[in-house]
């Protein structure tokens, strides 16, 4: 099973700042099998990024994904108030499909 | 538009069998490459993929649950059913169904989730 480790566990930033979230895999997931999701309290996860860097339908271009192999990054260029949430990465290179433990992006 | 919705009991007793139904619309599970997954999330914890069923009736399960999990579908009703026997308090979680688009394995549409509590 591929283990995903996200860092940091909690990220405290202010609106307008840049956020960089990391996801590291225990083995390679290639460059195309990594997704990112946003989850707000009491809501279902929402797909942000698939195939490492492709934005899902309706996702603003301030969200971008990058990486390959075992190291991946989600970047939010300028934080909006609605961006404060928990973010999960997910690999779908191998079954079982696994998620990271999440990064809690909170308002500073 | 694509929607999914989970339904089933909110409370089950230990050792009982959980049956959850995912009713979906806006796509067909007879379309080649389409998949529906079950994912759960214990309170305050991360997401865990449980398994999926494909358009061709193939099923895949997480090895940690493989021996106890069954996923089936009724394409005439646009439903996918999750069955988990021998429920334990550690299985308390919000259970989601989610679609994977044709040819891929990420989750582009999610249901609202249903909280299942396992307690006597």
PDB file of N, CA, C and O in Angstrom, chain A residues 31-36 48-56 63-67 72-74 92:
ATOM      1  N   UNK A  31       3.623  10.531 -12.627  1.00  0.00           N
ATOM      2  CA  UNK A  31       3.322  11.956 -12.678  1.00  0.00           C
ATOM      3  C   UNK A  31       1.850  12.232 -12.943  1.00  0.00           C
ATOM      4  O   UNK A  31       1.451  13.375 -13.057  1.00  0.00           O
ATOM      5  N   UNK A  32       1.054  11.184 -13.002  1.00  0.00           N
ATOM      6  CA  UNK A  32      -0.323  11.399 -13.425  1.00  0.00           C
ATOM      7  C   UNK A  32      -1.384  10.842 -12.508  1.00  0.00           C
ATOM      8  O   UNK A  32      -2.560  10.909 -12.840  1.00  0.00           O
ATOM      9  N   UNK A  33      -1.006  10.316 -11.352  1.00  0.00           N
ATOM     10  CA  UNK A  33      -1.992   9.610 -10.548  1.00  0.00           C
ATOM     11  C   UNK A  33      -2.150  10.210  -9.159  1.00  0.00           C
ATOM     12  O   UNK A  33      -2.291   9.495  -8.171  1.00  0.00           O
ATOM     13  N   UNK A  34      -2.179  11.525  -9.110  1.00  0.00           N
ATOM     14  CA  UNK A  34      -2.273  12.222  -7.838  1.00  0.00           C
ATOM     15  C   UNK A  34      -3.373  13.284  -7.928  1.00  0.00           C
ATOM     16  O   UNK A  34      -3.424  14.061  -8.898  1.00  0.00           O
ATOM     17  N   UNK A  35      -4.262  13.286  -6.927  1.00  0.00           N
ATOM     18  CA  UNK A  35      -5.352  14.253  -6.879  1.00  0.00           C
ATOM     19  C   UNK A  35      -5.321  15.004  -5.553  1.00  0.00           C
ATOM     20  O   UNK A  35      -4.757  14.526  -4.555  1.00  0.00           O
ATOM     21  N   UNK A  36      -5.944  16.177  -5.562  1.00  0.00           N
ATOM     22  CA  UNK A  36      -6.104  16.984  -4.343  1.00  0.00           C
ATOM     23  C   UNK A  36      -7.584  17.304  -4.154  1.00  0.00           C
ATOM     24  O   UNK A  36      -8.298  17.595  -5.114  1.00  0.00           O
ATOM     25  N   UNK A  48     -10.231  19.210  -6.453  1.00  0.00           N
ATOM     26  CA  UNK A  48      -9.576  20.430  -6.933  1.00  0.00           C
ATOM     27  C   UNK A  48      -8.706  20.149  -8.149  1.00  0.00           C
ATOM     28  O   UNK A  48      -8.770  20.824  -9.164  1.00  0.00           O
ATOM     29  N   UNK A  49      -7.825  19.156  -7.980  1.00  0.00           N
ATOM     30  CA  UNK A  49      -6.777  18.850  -8.960  1.00  0.00           C
ATOM     31  C   UNK A  49      -6.764  17.349  -9.208  1.00  0.00           C
ATOM     32  O   UNK A  49      -6.856  16.559  -8.256  1.00  0.00           O
ATOM     33  N   UNK A  50      -6.657  16.943 -10.458  1.00  0.00           N
ATOM     34  CA  UNK A  50      -6.440  15.533 -10.792  1.00  0.00           C
ATOM     35  C   UNK A  50      -5.269  15.413 -11.746  1.00  0.00           C
ATOM     36  O   UNK A  50      -4.832  16.414 -12.350  1.00  0.00           O
ATOM     37  N   UNK A  51      -4.757  14.193 -11.880  1.00  0.00           N
ATOM     38  CA  UNK A  51      -3.604  13.967 -12.751  1.00  0.00           C
ATOM     39  C   UNK A  51      -2.477  14.951 -12.437  1.00  0.00           C
ATOM     40  O   UNK A  51      -1.827  15.480 -13.349  1.00  0.00           O
ATOM     41  N   UNK A  52      -2.255  15.176 -11.158  1.00  0.00           N
ATOM     42  CA  UNK A  52      -1.182  16.013 -10.591  1.00  0.00           C
ATOM     43  C   UNK A  52      -1.380  17.504 -10.797  1.00  0.00           C
ATOM     44  O   UNK A  52      -1.146  18.287  -9.871  1.00  0.00           O
ATOM     45  N   UNK A  53      -1.813  17.918 -12.006  1.00  0.00           N
ATOM     46  CA  UNK A  53      -1.799  19.356 -12.288  1.00  0.00           C
ATOM     47  C   UNK A  53      -3.020  19.869 -13.050  1.00  0.00           C
ATOM     48  O   UNK A  53      -3.054  21.054 -13.409  1.00  0.00           O
ATOM     49  N   UNK A  54      -4.007  19.026 -13.290  1.00  0.00           N
ATOM     50  CA  UNK A  54      -5.189  19.448 -14.039  1.00  0.00           C
ATOM     51  C   UNK A  54      -6.278  19.921 -13.078  1.00  0.00           C
ATOM     52  O   UNK A  54      -6.706  19.162 -12.203  1.00  0.00           O
ATOM     53  N   UNK A  55      -6.695  21.162 -13.243  1.00  0.00           N
ATOM     54  CA  UNK A  55      -7.771  21.667 -12.385  1.00  0.00           C
ATOM     55  C   UNK A  55      -9.107  21.055 -12.778  1.00  0.00           C
ATOM     56  O   UNK A  55      -9.423  20.912 -13.972  1.00  0.00           O
ATOM     57  N   UNK A  56      -9.880  20.710 -11.765  1.00  0.00           N
ATOM     58  CA  UNK A  56     -11.224  20.197 -12.012  1.00  0.00           C
ATOM     59  C   UNK A  56     -12.120  21.328 -12.509  1.00  0.00           C
ATOM     60  O   UNK A  56     -11.793  22.515 -12.367  1.00  0.00           O
ATOM     61  N   UNK A  63      -5.497  27.948  -7.773  1.00  0.00           N
ATOM     62  CA  UNK A  63      -5.106  26.609  -7.340  1.00  0.00           C
ATOM     63  C   UNK A  63      -4.257  25.962  -8.440  1.00  0.00           C
ATOM     64  O   UNK A  63      -4.671  25.908  -9.603  1.00  0.00           O
ATOM     65  N   UNK A  64      -3.094  25.454  -8.057  1.00  0.00           N
ATOM     66  CA  UNK A  64      -2.271  24.734  -9.025  1.00  0.00           C
ATOM     67  C   UNK A  64      -1.579  23.561  -8.347  1.00  0.00           C
ATOM     68  O   UNK A  64      -1.289  23.594  -7.148  1.00  0.00           O
ATOM     69  N   UNK A  65      -1.339  22.523  -9.126  1.00  0.00           N
ATOM     70  CA  UNK A  65      -0.667  21.334  -8.618  1.00  0.00           C
ATOM     71  C   UNK A  65       0.561  21.034  -9.446  1.00  0.00           C
ATOM     72  O   UNK A  65       0.620  21.333 -10.641  1.00  0.00           O
ATOM     73  N   UNK A  66       1.552  20.438  -8.788  1.00  0.00           N
ATOM     74  CA  UNK A  66       2.785  20.080  -9.484  1.00  0.00           C
ATOM     75  C   UNK A  66       3.422  18.882  -8.794  1.00  0.00           C
ATOM     76  O   UNK A  66       3.001  18.473  -7.701  1.00  0.00           O
ATOM     77  N   UNK A  67       4.461  18.345  -9.442  1.00  0.00           N
ATOM     78  CA  UNK A  67       5.213  17.250  -8.846  1.00  0.00           C
ATOM     79  C   UNK A  67       5.286  16.037  -9.742  1.00  0.00           C
ATOM     80  O   UNK A  67       4.695  15.998 -10.827  1.00  0.00           O
ATOM     81  N   UNK A  72       4.856  15.891  -4.315  1.00  0.00           N
ATOM     82  CA  UNK A  72       3.814  16.667  -4.972  1.00  0.00           C
ATOM     83  C   UNK A  72       3.466  17.890  -4.138  1.00  0.00           C
ATOM     84  O   UNK A  72       3.615  17.880  -2.906  1.00  0.00           O
ATOM     85  N   UNK A  73       2.974  18.926  -4.832  1.00  0.00           N
ATOM     86  CA  UNK A  73       2.679  20.189  -4.166  1.00  0.00           C
ATOM     87  C   UNK A  73       1.371  20.756  -4.683  1.00  0.00           C
ATOM     88  O   UNK A  73       1.101  20.732  -5.886  1.00  0.00           O
ATOM     89  N   UNK A  74       0.574  21.261  -3.753  1.00  0.00           N
ATOM     90  CA  UNK A  74      -0.599  22.068  -4.087  1.00  0.00           C
ATOM     91  C   UNK A  74      -0.272  23.499  -3.681  1.00  0.00           C
ATOM     92  O   UNK A  74       0.126  23.740  -2.532  1.00  0.00           O
ATOM     93  N   UNK A  92      -3.878   7.362  -7.016  1.00  0.00           N
ATOM     94  CA  UNK A  92      -4.653   6.312  -7.674  1.00  0.00           C
ATOM     95  C   UNK A  92      -3.767   5.548  -8.658  1.00  0.00           C
ATOM     96  O   UNK A  92      -4.237   5.031  -9.676  1.00  0.00           O
TER      97      UNK A  92
END
